[in-house]
Amino acid sequence: MDAQHCKMNGDPFQESMYIEESSNKNGVISLIFSLKEEVGALAKVLRTFEEKGINLTHIESRPSRLNKDEYEFFINLEGKNVPALDKIIKSLRNDIGVTVHELSRTKKKDTVPWFPRSIQELDRFANHILSYGAELDADHPGFKDPVYRARRKEFADIAYNYKHGQPIPQVTYTEEERKTWGIVFRELKSLYPTHACYEHNHVFPLLEKYCGYREDNIPQLEDVSKFLQTCTGFRLRPVAGLLSSRDFLAGLAFRVFHSTQYIRHASKPMYTPEPDICHELLGHVPLFADPSFAQFSQEIGLASLGAPDDFIEKLATVYWFTVEFGLCKEGDSLKAYGAGLLSSFGELKYCLSGKPEIQPLVLDKTPVQKYSVTEFQPIYYVAESFKDAKEKLRKFAQMIPRPFSVRYNPYTQRIEVLDNAKQLKNLADTINSEMGILCNALQKIK
């Protein structure tokens, strides 16, 4: 986050942001904490710093913009006694119930990486693509086609200019683009009844009915996004190319899927070296309309927030072998639910042909499995059910070394960092309210 936003600049939520900062030249550490407006409350906190030999060099206050009975304090202090400071922060959070957030410190190995706290903050990295976009690699089928390259730039410009909350711009697809879509749509649809999972086959007719899924029509992202929001709260936002694993997974935490709008080159309608709208709309979208799968996808995203780089790599691998190339059991049969399979005519047939190795989804092994991005997978992992996959993911997420837990608040569309007693009490109150509704409903259906 830039320095201007690190200051209390009028955004009522900035005070609770986790931030990875560069080393502070003067060895000064900045903290923000909030206190209830009580006699002696501030003195108690300041005494804690004094007893540990921590010198404050600056302090300022303002009324809290979140809670009317609280004040927020911004302080600078000398960073000479870091171990003592760690104990103070822990004591303030656990013993006194103070909400404390550290804004800067000399960068250490275990610094928590920045992550978005509000859905609007996805705008900050949505254009940080790693490859493709308006530029193509030399081995891309459209590399030598100036018309295709110019068309890709049009799609990239749409994504670059998009901001959260705006309607996704409508695209008028060319006759050639619709023809390419039609070939892919027709071939894949012929396989879905026998190869796709129940959830995919259940949703697909609804997409045909409400979102314009047809052989002669490429659906608009805005229409599909609205449909998903009514089903599971998931939404689409346009992206110009591939994001980093950390950024892409962070979007899932908000139930946001970064989707391309361009289509593969017409010379090879059954091949694409990158995700395109066929992959997004035929592979991913139907499963995002299923509540259980949507929750599984979001939990992968939530697990990624603030995770160290090595765990991001493991979560990305779990995503690869589940959301992209996962198989699941249906009775005595295996079916595909991964988008990479459901959008590839060749690999959808291959994965259920008996030729590749099939293993149960075990999150002790799957996160370190090597995989190919250019060839059919040599191994596929089978989930007993989406519920089973979620339970395994939750256990895996508990291993991620971060000093807090997180939850998504769908009402505010914000990530809540659970790192003090007050926040845990608020969560407990919410759960208690929901349990009351559940108990009341159970009594009425007896």
Short mmCIF file of C-alpha atoms in Angstrom, two decimals:
data_model
loop_
_atom_site.label_atom_id
_atom_site.label_comp_id
_atom_site.label_asym_id
_atom_site.label_seq_id
_atom_site.Cartn_x
_atom_site.Cartn_y
_atom_site.Cartn_z
CA MET A 1 0.00 0.00 0.00
CA ASP A 2 1.30 3.45 -0.81
CA ALA A 3 2.47 5.72 1.98
CA GLN A 4 -0.40 8.15 1.57
CA HIS A 5 -2.93 5.44 2.42
CA CYS A 6 -0.83 4.28 5.37
CA LYS A 7 -1.73 7.56 7.00
CA MET A 8 -5.17 7.97 8.47
CA ASN A 9 -6.44 9.83 5.44
CA GLY A 10 -10.15 9.70 5.94
CA ASP A 11 -10.86 6.11 4.83
CA PRO A 12 -12.61 4.56 7.86
CA PHE A 13 -11.20 1.14 7.09
CA GLN A 14 -7.54 1.88 6.48
CA GLU A 15 -6.66 1.58 10.15
CA SER A 16 -7.11 -2.17 10.09
CA MET A 17 -4.97 -2.94 7.07
CA TYR A 18 -2.11 -5.42 7.18
CA ILE A 19 0.75 -4.00 5.17
CA GLU A 20 4.14 -5.17 4.02
CA GLU A 21 6.42 -2.14 4.00
CA SER A 22 10.03 -1.54 3.12
CA SER A 23 12.58 -0.91 5.85
CA ASN A 24 12.08 2.27 7.81
CA LYS A 25 15.17 4.45 7.54
CA ASN A 26 14.91 5.83 11.07
CA GLY A 27 14.07 2.55 12.79
CA VAL A 28 10.62 3.91 13.66
CA ILE A 29 7.63 1.60 13.96
CA SER A 30 4.08 2.85 13.42
CA LEU A 31 1.01 1.35 15.06
CA ILE A 32 -2.68 2.11 15.08
CA PHE A 33 -4.91 0.93 17.90
CA SER A 34 -8.44 1.65 19.08
CA LEU A 35 -9.72 2.08 22.65
CA LYS A 36 -13.07 2.50 24.28
CA GLU A 37 -13.66 5.99 25.65
CA GLU A 38 -13.04 5.15 29.31
CA VAL A 39 -11.16 6.90 32.12
CA GLY A 40 -7.61 5.57 32.36
CA ALA A 41 -7.80 3.39 29.22
CA LEU A 42 -5.04 5.23 27.33
CA ALA A 43 -2.87 5.50 30.45
CA LYS A 44 -3.05 1.72 30.88
CA VAL A 45 -1.81 1.18 27.34
CA LEU A 46 0.98 3.75 27.60
CA ARG A 47 2.09 2.22 30.91
CA THR A 48 2.54 -1.10 29.14
CA PHE A 49 4.98 0.46 26.68
CA GLU A 50 6.83 2.26 29.50
CA GLU A 51 7.25 -0.92 31.55
CA LYS A 52 8.86 -2.68 28.58
CA GLY A 53 11.22 0.22 27.84
CA ILE A 54 9.60 1.22 24.54
CA ASN A 55 9.82 4.96 23.80
CA LEU A 56 6.97 6.68 21.95
CA THR A 57 8.08 9.48 19.62
CA HIS A 58 4.67 10.59 18.33
CA ILE A 59 1.00 10.09 19.15
CA GLU A 60 -2.22 11.48 17.70
CA SER A 61 -5.88 10.57 18.10
CA ARG A 62 -9.29 10.91 16.47
CA PRO A 63 -12.81 9.62 17.15
CA SER A 64 -13.34 6.19 15.64
CA ARG A 65 -15.30 6.16 12.42
CA LEU A 66 -16.38 2.57 13.03
CA ASN A 67 -17.50 2.70 16.66
CA LYS A 68 -18.84 5.88 18.22
CA ASP A 69 -17.70 4.90 21.73
CA GLU A 70 -14.06 4.41 20.70
CA TYR A 71 -11.02 6.51 19.84
CA GLU A 72 -8.27 5.59 17.40
CA PHE A 73 -4.61 6.33 18.15
CA PHE A 74 -1.73 6.56 15.71
CA ILE A 75 1.71 6.24 17.32
CA ASN A 76 5.35 6.14 16.28
CA LEU A 77 7.85 4.40 18.52
CA GLU A 78 11.49 3.40 18.51
CA GLY A 79 12.09 -0.05 17.05
CA LYS A 80 15.14 -0.95 19.11
CA ASN A 81 13.52 -3.58 21.33
CA VAL A 82 11.56 -5.69 18.82
CA PRO A 83 11.08 -8.81 21.02
CA ALA A 84 9.56 -6.64 23.76
CA LEU A 85 7.31 -4.96 21.20
CA ASP A 86 5.99 -8.31 20.03
CA LYS A 87 5.05 -9.17 23.62
CA ILE A 88 3.37 -5.79 24.09
CA ILE A 89 1.24 -6.18 20.98
CA LYS A 90 0.21 -9.68 22.06
CA SER A 91 -0.62 -8.42 25.55
CA LEU A 92 -2.67 -5.48 24.26
CA ARG A 93 -4.70 -7.77 22.02
CA ASN A 94 -5.24 -10.65 24.42
CA ASP A 95 -5.18 -9.10 27.90
CA ILE A 96 -6.63 -5.63 27.35
CA GLY A 97 -8.69 -6.35 24.23
CA VAL A 98 -7.14 -3.55 22.19
CA THR A 99 -7.35 -3.70 18.40
CA VAL A 100 -3.75 -3.17 17.23
CA HIS A 101 -2.40 -3.07 13.69
CA GLU A 102 1.21 -2.58 12.74
CA LEU A 103 1.84 -0.32 9.77
CA SER A 104 5.61 -0.50 9.34
CA ARG A 105 8.67 -2.23 10.64
CA THR A 106 12.01 -3.29 9.23
CA LYS A 107 11.07 -6.02 6.79
CA LYS A 108 11.55 -9.51 8.20
CA LYS A 109 11.23 -12.99 6.78
CA ASP A 110 7.85 -13.54 8.43
CA THR A 111 6.27 -10.23 7.38
CA VAL A 112 2.62 -10.74 6.43
CA PRO A 113 2.19 -9.90 2.72
CA TRP A 114 -0.37 -7.27 1.82
CA PHE A 115 -3.78 -8.55 0.79
CA PRO A 116 -7.03 -6.81 -0.20
CA ARG A 117 -9.50 -6.13 2.61
CA SER A 118 -12.35 -4.76 0.49
CA ILE A 119 -13.70 -5.90 -2.86
CA GLN A 120 -12.85 -2.49 -4.33
CA GLU A 121 -9.17 -3.14 -3.68
CA LEU A 122 -9.14 -5.84 -6.34
CA ASP A 123 -8.76 -2.89 -8.71
CA ARG A 124 -5.23 -2.44 -7.39
CA PHE A 125 -3.81 -5.57 -8.99
CA ALA A 126 -6.34 -6.56 -11.67
CA ASN A 127 -4.03 -5.25 -14.39
CA HIS A 128 -0.83 -6.81 -13.04
CA ILE A 129 -0.86 -9.57 -15.62
CA LEU A 130 2.08 -11.91 -16.08
CA SER A 131 1.68 -12.85 -19.74
CA TYR A 132 -0.40 -12.43 -22.90
CA GLY A 133 -2.93 -9.64 -22.64
CA ALA A 134 -2.37 -7.43 -25.70
CA GLU A 135 1.05 -9.00 -26.34
CA LEU A 136 1.47 -12.58 -27.57
CA ASP A 137 4.38 -15.01 -27.37
CA ALA A 138 6.03 -16.07 -30.62
CA ASP A 139 4.53 -19.57 -30.41
CA HIS A 140 0.96 -18.30 -30.01
CA PRO A 141 -1.29 -19.26 -32.97
CA GLY A 142 -2.26 -15.60 -33.41
CA PHE A 143 1.24 -14.13 -33.13
CA LYS A 144 1.61 -13.41 -36.88
CA ASP A 145 -2.00 -12.31 -37.37
CA PRO A 146 -2.18 -8.47 -37.14
CA VAL A 147 -6.00 -8.47 -37.12
CA TYR A 148 -6.11 -10.91 -34.19
CA ARG A 149 -3.43 -8.96 -32.30
CA ALA A 150 -5.37 -5.72 -32.76
CA ARG A 151 -8.52 -7.46 -31.55
CA ARG A 152 -6.70 -8.70 -28.45
CA LYS A 153 -5.69 -5.14 -27.67
CA GLU A 154 -9.36 -4.11 -27.76
CA PHE A 155 -10.17 -6.74 -25.14
CA ALA A 156 -7.13 -5.75 -23.07
CA ASP A 157 -8.25 -2.11 -23.06
CA ILE A 158 -11.67 -3.12 -21.72
CA ALA A 159 -10.05 -4.96 -18.84
CA TYR A 160 -7.50 -2.21 -18.10
CA ASN A 161 -10.21 0.43 -17.83
CA TYR A 162 -12.65 -1.62 -15.77
CA LYS A 163 -13.30 -0.77 -12.12
CA HIS A 164 -15.32 -2.68 -9.55
CA GLY A 165 -18.97 -1.75 -9.55
CA GLN A 166 -19.13 -0.86 -13.23
CA PRO A 167 -21.14 -2.99 -15.65
CA ILE A 168 -18.85 -5.14 -17.78
CA PRO A 169 -18.83 -3.59 -21.28
CA GLN A 170 -20.73 -5.51 -23.95
CA VAL A 171 -18.67 -6.97 -26.80
CA THR A 172 -19.84 -7.41 -30.38
CA TYR A 173 -18.10 -10.60 -31.44
CA THR A 174 -17.17 -11.08 -35.08
CA GLU A 175 -18.57 -13.81 -37.32
CA GLU A 176 -15.20 -15.62 -37.16
CA GLU A 177 -15.15 -15.44 -33.37
CA ARG A 178 -18.69 -16.81 -33.15
CA LYS A 179 -17.74 -19.61 -35.54
CA THR A 180 -14.78 -20.59 -33.35
CA TRP A 181 -17.01 -20.56 -30.27
CA GLY A 182 -19.61 -22.66 -32.09
CA ILE A 183 -17.10 -25.41 -32.92
CA VAL A 184 -15.91 -25.63 -29.31
CA PHE A 185 -19.44 -25.38 -27.89
CA ARG A 186 -20.83 -28.14 -30.14
CA GLU A 187 -18.01 -30.61 -29.53
CA LEU A 188 -17.90 -30.16 -25.77
CA LYS A 189 -21.67 -30.23 -25.32
CA SER A 190 -21.74 -33.67 -26.94
CA LEU A 191 -19.46 -35.01 -24.18
CA TYR A 192 -21.04 -33.36 -21.14
CA PRO A 193 -23.87 -35.89 -20.56
CA THR A 194 -21.38 -38.75 -20.17
CA HIS A 195 -18.24 -37.02 -18.88
CA ALA A 196 -19.25 -33.97 -16.81
CA CYS A 197 -20.32 -34.05 -13.17
CA TYR A 198 -23.95 -33.73 -12.10
CA GLU A 199 -23.53 -30.12 -10.93
CA HIS A 200 -22.23 -29.01 -14.32
CA ASN A 201 -24.99 -30.80 -16.23
CA HIS A 202 -27.62 -29.42 -13.87
CA VAL A 203 -26.59 -25.79 -14.38
CA PHE A 204 -25.77 -25.87 -18.09
CA PRO A 205 -29.42 -25.81 -19.31
CA LEU A 206 -30.04 -22.81 -17.04
CA LEU A 207 -27.18 -20.97 -18.70
CA GLU A 208 -28.72 -21.76 -22.08
CA LYS A 209 -32.07 -20.45 -20.88
CA TYR A 210 -30.98 -17.28 -19.07
CA CYS A 211 -27.52 -16.31 -20.37
CA GLY A 212 -27.60 -16.92 -24.09
CA TYR A 213 -25.44 -20.04 -24.18
CA ARG A 214 -25.89 -21.17 -27.80
CA GLU A 215 -23.76 -22.52 -30.58
CA ASP A 216 -24.23 -19.31 -32.59
CA ASN A 217 -23.83 -16.84 -29.70
CA ILE A 218 -21.00 -15.97 -27.30
CA PRO A 219 -22.57 -14.94 -23.97
CA GLN A 220 -21.76 -11.55 -22.45
CA LEU A 221 -19.79 -11.54 -19.19
CA GLU A 222 -22.18 -9.04 -17.62
CA ASP A 223 -25.19 -11.31 -18.18
CA VAL A 224 -23.34 -14.34 -16.83
CA SER A 225 -22.05 -12.40 -13.83
CA LYS A 226 -25.57 -11.29 -12.89
CA PHE A 227 -26.77 -14.89 -13.16
CA LEU A 228 -23.98 -16.16 -10.89
CA GLN A 229 -24.71 -13.47 -8.31
CA THR A 230 -28.29 -14.71 -8.02
CA CYS A 231 -27.07 -18.30 -7.58
CA THR A 232 -24.06 -18.12 -5.25
CA GLY A 233 -22.89 -14.51 -5.01
CA PHE A 234 -19.99 -15.15 -7.38
CA ARG A 235 -19.30 -12.48 -9.98
CA LEU A 236 -17.02 -12.02 -12.96
CA ARG A 237 -14.66 -9.18 -13.73
CA PRO A 238 -12.70 -8.84 -16.99
CA VAL A 239 -8.96 -9.42 -17.02
CA ALA A 240 -6.46 -8.95 -19.84
CA GLY A 241 -4.36 -12.06 -19.17
CA LEU A 242 -2.84 -14.27 -16.51
CA LEU A 243 -2.55 -12.91 -12.96
CA SER A 244 -0.09 -14.12 -10.34
CA SER A 245 -1.34 -17.00 -8.21
CA ARG A 246 -1.55 -14.73 -5.14
CA ASP A 247 -3.63 -12.10 -6.91
CA PHE A 248 -5.91 -14.56 -8.65
CA LEU A 249 -6.63 -16.54 -5.47
CA ALA A 250 -7.28 -13.31 -3.55
CA GLY A 251 -10.12 -12.58 -5.96
CA LEU A 252 -11.76 -15.91 -5.11
CA ALA A 253 -11.84 -14.88 -1.43
CA PHE A 254 -14.39 -12.22 -2.44
CA ARG A 255 -16.23 -14.62 -4.77
CA VAL A 256 -14.80 -12.76 -7.72
CA PHE A 257 -13.51 -14.68 -10.73
CA HIS A 258 -11.16 -12.84 -13.08
CA SER A 259 -12.35 -13.81 -16.55
CA THR A 260 -10.96 -13.22 -20.01
CA GLN A 261 -13.24 -11.93 -22.78
CA TYR A 262 -11.15 -12.76 -25.84
CA ILE A 263 -11.38 -16.03 -27.75
CA ARG A 264 -8.69 -18.36 -29.09
CA HIS A 265 -7.31 -18.00 -32.62
CA ALA A 266 -9.59 -19.36 -35.35
CA SER A 267 -6.79 -21.43 -36.92
CA LYS A 268 -6.83 -23.82 -33.95
CA PRO A 269 -10.32 -23.84 -32.43
CA MET A 270 -9.62 -26.93 -30.32
CA TYR A 271 -6.38 -25.53 -28.83
CA THR A 272 -5.44 -22.53 -26.72
CA PRO A 273 -2.16 -21.87 -24.85
CA GLU A 274 -3.99 -19.63 -22.37
CA PRO A 275 -7.40 -19.29 -20.72
CA ASP A 276 -9.97 -17.77 -23.07
CA ILE A 277 -13.72 -17.15 -22.95
CA CYS A 278 -14.44 -20.76 -23.98
CA HIS A 279 -12.47 -21.97 -20.97
CA GLU A 280 -14.11 -19.46 -18.61
CA LEU A 281 -17.75 -19.79 -19.70
CA LEU A 282 -17.89 -23.51 -20.55
CA GLY A 283 -15.45 -24.76 -17.91
CA HIS A 284 -15.64 -22.51 -14.86
CA VAL A 285 -18.98 -20.73 -14.85
CA PRO A 286 -21.36 -23.72 -14.50
CA LEU A 287 -19.63 -24.89 -11.30
CA PHE A 288 -19.51 -21.40 -9.79
CA ALA A 289 -23.32 -21.51 -9.86
CA ASP A 290 -23.26 -24.51 -7.50
CA PRO A 291 -23.30 -23.44 -3.79
CA SER A 292 -21.03 -26.20 -2.52
CA PHE A 293 -18.40 -25.74 -5.23
CA ALA A 294 -18.59 -21.95 -4.88
CA GLN A 295 -17.82 -22.25 -1.18
CA PHE A 296 -14.91 -24.61 -1.86
CA SER A 297 -13.45 -22.14 -4.37
CA GLN A 298 -13.84 -19.23 -1.96
CA GLU A 299 -12.13 -21.13 0.85
CA ILE A 300 -9.06 -21.65 -1.34
CA GLY A 301 -9.02 -17.88 -1.81
CA LEU A 302 -9.47 -17.13 1.89
CA ALA A 303 -6.65 -19.53 2.77
CA SER A 304 -4.32 -17.58 0.47
CA LEU A 305 -4.75 -14.18 2.16
CA GLY A 306 -1.55 -13.25 3.95
CA ALA A 307 -0.04 -16.69 3.33
CA PRO A 308 3.73 -17.03 2.76
CA ASP A 309 4.94 -17.53 -0.81
CA ASP A 310 5.62 -21.26 -0.40
CA PHE A 311 2.04 -21.86 0.74
CA ILE A 312 0.70 -19.77 -2.14
CA GLU A 313 2.47 -22.16 -4.47
CA LYS A 314 0.91 -25.13 -2.67
CA LEU A 315 -2.57 -23.60 -2.76
CA ALA A 316 -2.15 -22.84 -6.47
CA THR A 317 -1.27 -26.51 -7.02
CA VAL A 318 -4.35 -27.60 -5.06
CA TYR A 319 -6.40 -25.24 -7.24
CA TRP A 320 -4.83 -26.76 -10.35
CA PHE A 321 -5.71 -30.34 -9.44
CA THR A 322 -9.21 -29.50 -8.22
CA VAL A 323 -10.86 -26.43 -9.77
CA GLU A 324 -8.93 -26.83 -13.04
CA PHE A 325 -8.36 -30.59 -13.43
CA GLY A 326 -10.38 -32.30 -10.71
CA LEU A 327 -12.38 -35.51 -10.92
CA CYS A 328 -15.12 -36.58 -8.52
CA LYS A 329 -17.04 -39.73 -7.71
CA GLU A 330 -20.66 -40.21 -8.74
CA GLY A 331 -21.80 -43.63 -7.60
CA ASP A 332 -19.45 -46.14 -9.20
CA SER A 333 -18.33 -43.71 -11.91
CA LEU A 334 -15.81 -40.90 -12.20
CA LYS A 335 -16.85 -37.53 -13.62
CA ALA A 336 -14.98 -34.32 -14.44
CA TYR A 337 -15.55 -31.08 -12.57
CA GLY A 338 -12.30 -29.25 -13.38
CA ALA A 339 -12.64 -26.35 -15.82
CA GLY A 340 -9.49 -27.35 -17.71
CA LEU A 341 -11.15 -30.67 -18.48
CA LEU A 342 -14.64 -29.34 -19.18
CA SER A 343 -13.27 -26.87 -21.73
CA SER A 344 -10.93 -29.30 -23.54
CA PHE A 345 -12.53 -31.85 -25.88
CA GLY A 346 -9.37 -33.96 -26.06
CA GLU A 347 -8.47 -33.99 -22.38
CA LEU A 348 -12.08 -34.49 -21.26
CA LYS A 349 -12.09 -37.79 -23.17
CA TYR A 350 -8.55 -38.69 -22.08
CA CYS A 351 -9.01 -38.15 -18.32
CA LEU A 352 -11.75 -40.84 -18.19
CA SER A 353 -10.16 -43.19 -20.72
CA GLY A 354 -8.37 -45.37 -18.18
CA LYS A 355 -4.95 -44.30 -19.48
CA PRO A 356 -3.84 -41.67 -16.92
CA GLU A 357 -3.01 -42.38 -13.28
CA ILE A 358 -5.91 -41.72 -10.89
CA GLN A 359 -5.29 -40.98 -7.19
CA PRO A 360 -7.54 -39.93 -4.29
CA LEU A 361 -7.38 -36.25 -3.31
CA VAL A 362 -4.93 -36.21 -0.40
CA LEU A 363 -3.70 -32.79 0.64
CA ASP A 364 -0.51 -34.21 2.07
CA LYS A 365 0.60 -35.10 -1.47
CA THR A 366 -1.41 -33.04 -3.94
CA PRO A 367 0.12 -29.60 -3.04
CA VAL A 368 3.63 -30.76 -4.05
CA GLN A 369 2.70 -32.71 -7.18
CA LYS A 370 4.40 -31.43 -10.34
CA TYR A 371 2.18 -30.69 -13.31
CA SER A 372 2.31 -29.64 -16.95
CA VAL A 373 0.65 -26.56 -18.41
CA THR A 374 1.18 -27.57 -22.06
CA GLU A 375 0.27 -31.30 -22.13
CA PHE A 376 -2.42 -33.60 -20.75
CA GLN A 377 -1.96 -34.23 -17.04
CA PRO A 378 -0.17 -37.49 -16.16
CA ILE A 379 -2.20 -37.80 -12.96
CA TYR A 380 -5.68 -36.73 -11.81
CA TYR A 381 -7.00 -36.52 -8.26
CA VAL A 382 -10.46 -37.71 -7.28
CA ALA A 383 -12.59 -36.01 -4.63
CA GLU A 384 -15.22 -38.06 -2.83
CA SER A 385 -17.45 -34.98 -2.94
CA PHE A 386 -17.14 -31.20 -2.79
CA LYS A 387 -17.93 -31.44 0.93
CA ASP A 388 -15.05 -33.85 1.42
CA ALA A 389 -12.72 -31.58 -0.56
CA LYS A 390 -13.72 -28.59 1.60
CA GLU A 391 -13.00 -30.46 4.84
CA LYS A 392 -9.56 -31.48 3.58
CA LEU A 393 -8.83 -27.92 2.47
CA ARG A 394 -9.80 -26.54 5.88
CA LYS A 395 -7.39 -28.91 7.61
CA PHE A 396 -4.66 -27.93 5.17
CA ALA A 397 -5.35 -24.22 5.72
CA GLN A 398 -4.76 -24.66 9.46
CA MET A 399 -1.12 -25.38 8.64
CA ILE A 400 -0.59 -21.99 7.01
CA PRO A 401 1.61 -19.87 9.31
CA ARG A 402 -0.15 -16.54 9.73
CA PRO A 403 -0.95 -14.74 13.00
CA PHE A 404 -4.69 -14.44 12.39
CA SER A 405 -7.72 -16.04 10.80
CA VAL A 406 -9.99 -14.40 8.23
CA ARG A 407 -13.61 -14.49 7.19
CA TYR A 408 -15.57 -12.82 4.41
CA ASN A 409 -18.43 -10.55 5.37
CA PRO A 410 -20.89 -10.71 2.45
CA TYR A 411 -22.85 -7.71 3.75
CA THR A 412 -19.90 -5.31 3.65
CA GLN A 413 -17.97 -7.27 1.00
CA ARG A 414 -14.93 -7.05 3.22
CA ILE A 415 -12.40 -9.44 4.69
CA GLU A 416 -12.50 -9.44 8.49
CA VAL A 417 -9.19 -10.22 10.18
CA LEU A 418 -9.87 -12.18 13.36
CA ASP A 419 -6.98 -11.36 15.65
CA ASN A 420 -8.47 -10.08 18.92
CA ALA A 421 -11.13 -10.92 21.48
CA LYS A 422 -13.55 -8.23 20.33
CA GLN A 423 -13.68 -9.51 16.77
CA LEU A 424 -14.11 -13.08 17.96
CA LYS A 425 -17.01 -11.96 20.16
CA ASN A 426 -18.65 -10.26 17.18
CA LEU A 427 -18.25 -13.45 15.16
CA ALA A 428 -19.69 -15.52 18.01
CA ASP A 429 -22.70 -13.19 18.19
CA THR A 430 -23.27 -13.60 14.45
CA ILE A 431 -23.06 -17.38 14.69
CA ASN A 432 -25.39 -17.39 17.70
CA SER A 433 -27.95 -15.39 15.73
CA GLU A 434 -27.76 -17.81 12.82
CA MET A 435 -28.09 -20.76 15.18
CA GLY A 436 -31.24 -19.17 16.59
CA ILE A 437 -32.72 -19.03 13.10
CA LEU A 438 -31.75 -22.66 12.50
CA CYS A 439 -33.28 -23.89 15.76
CA ASN A 440 -36.48 -21.97 15.09
CA ALA A 441 -36.74 -23.46 11.61
CA LEU A 442 -36.14 -26.99 12.92
CA GLN A 443 -38.93 -26.60 15.44
CA LYS A 444 -41.36 -25.53 12.71
CA ILE A 445 -40.72 -28.52 10.45
CA LYS A 446 -41.04 -31.18 13.16
#
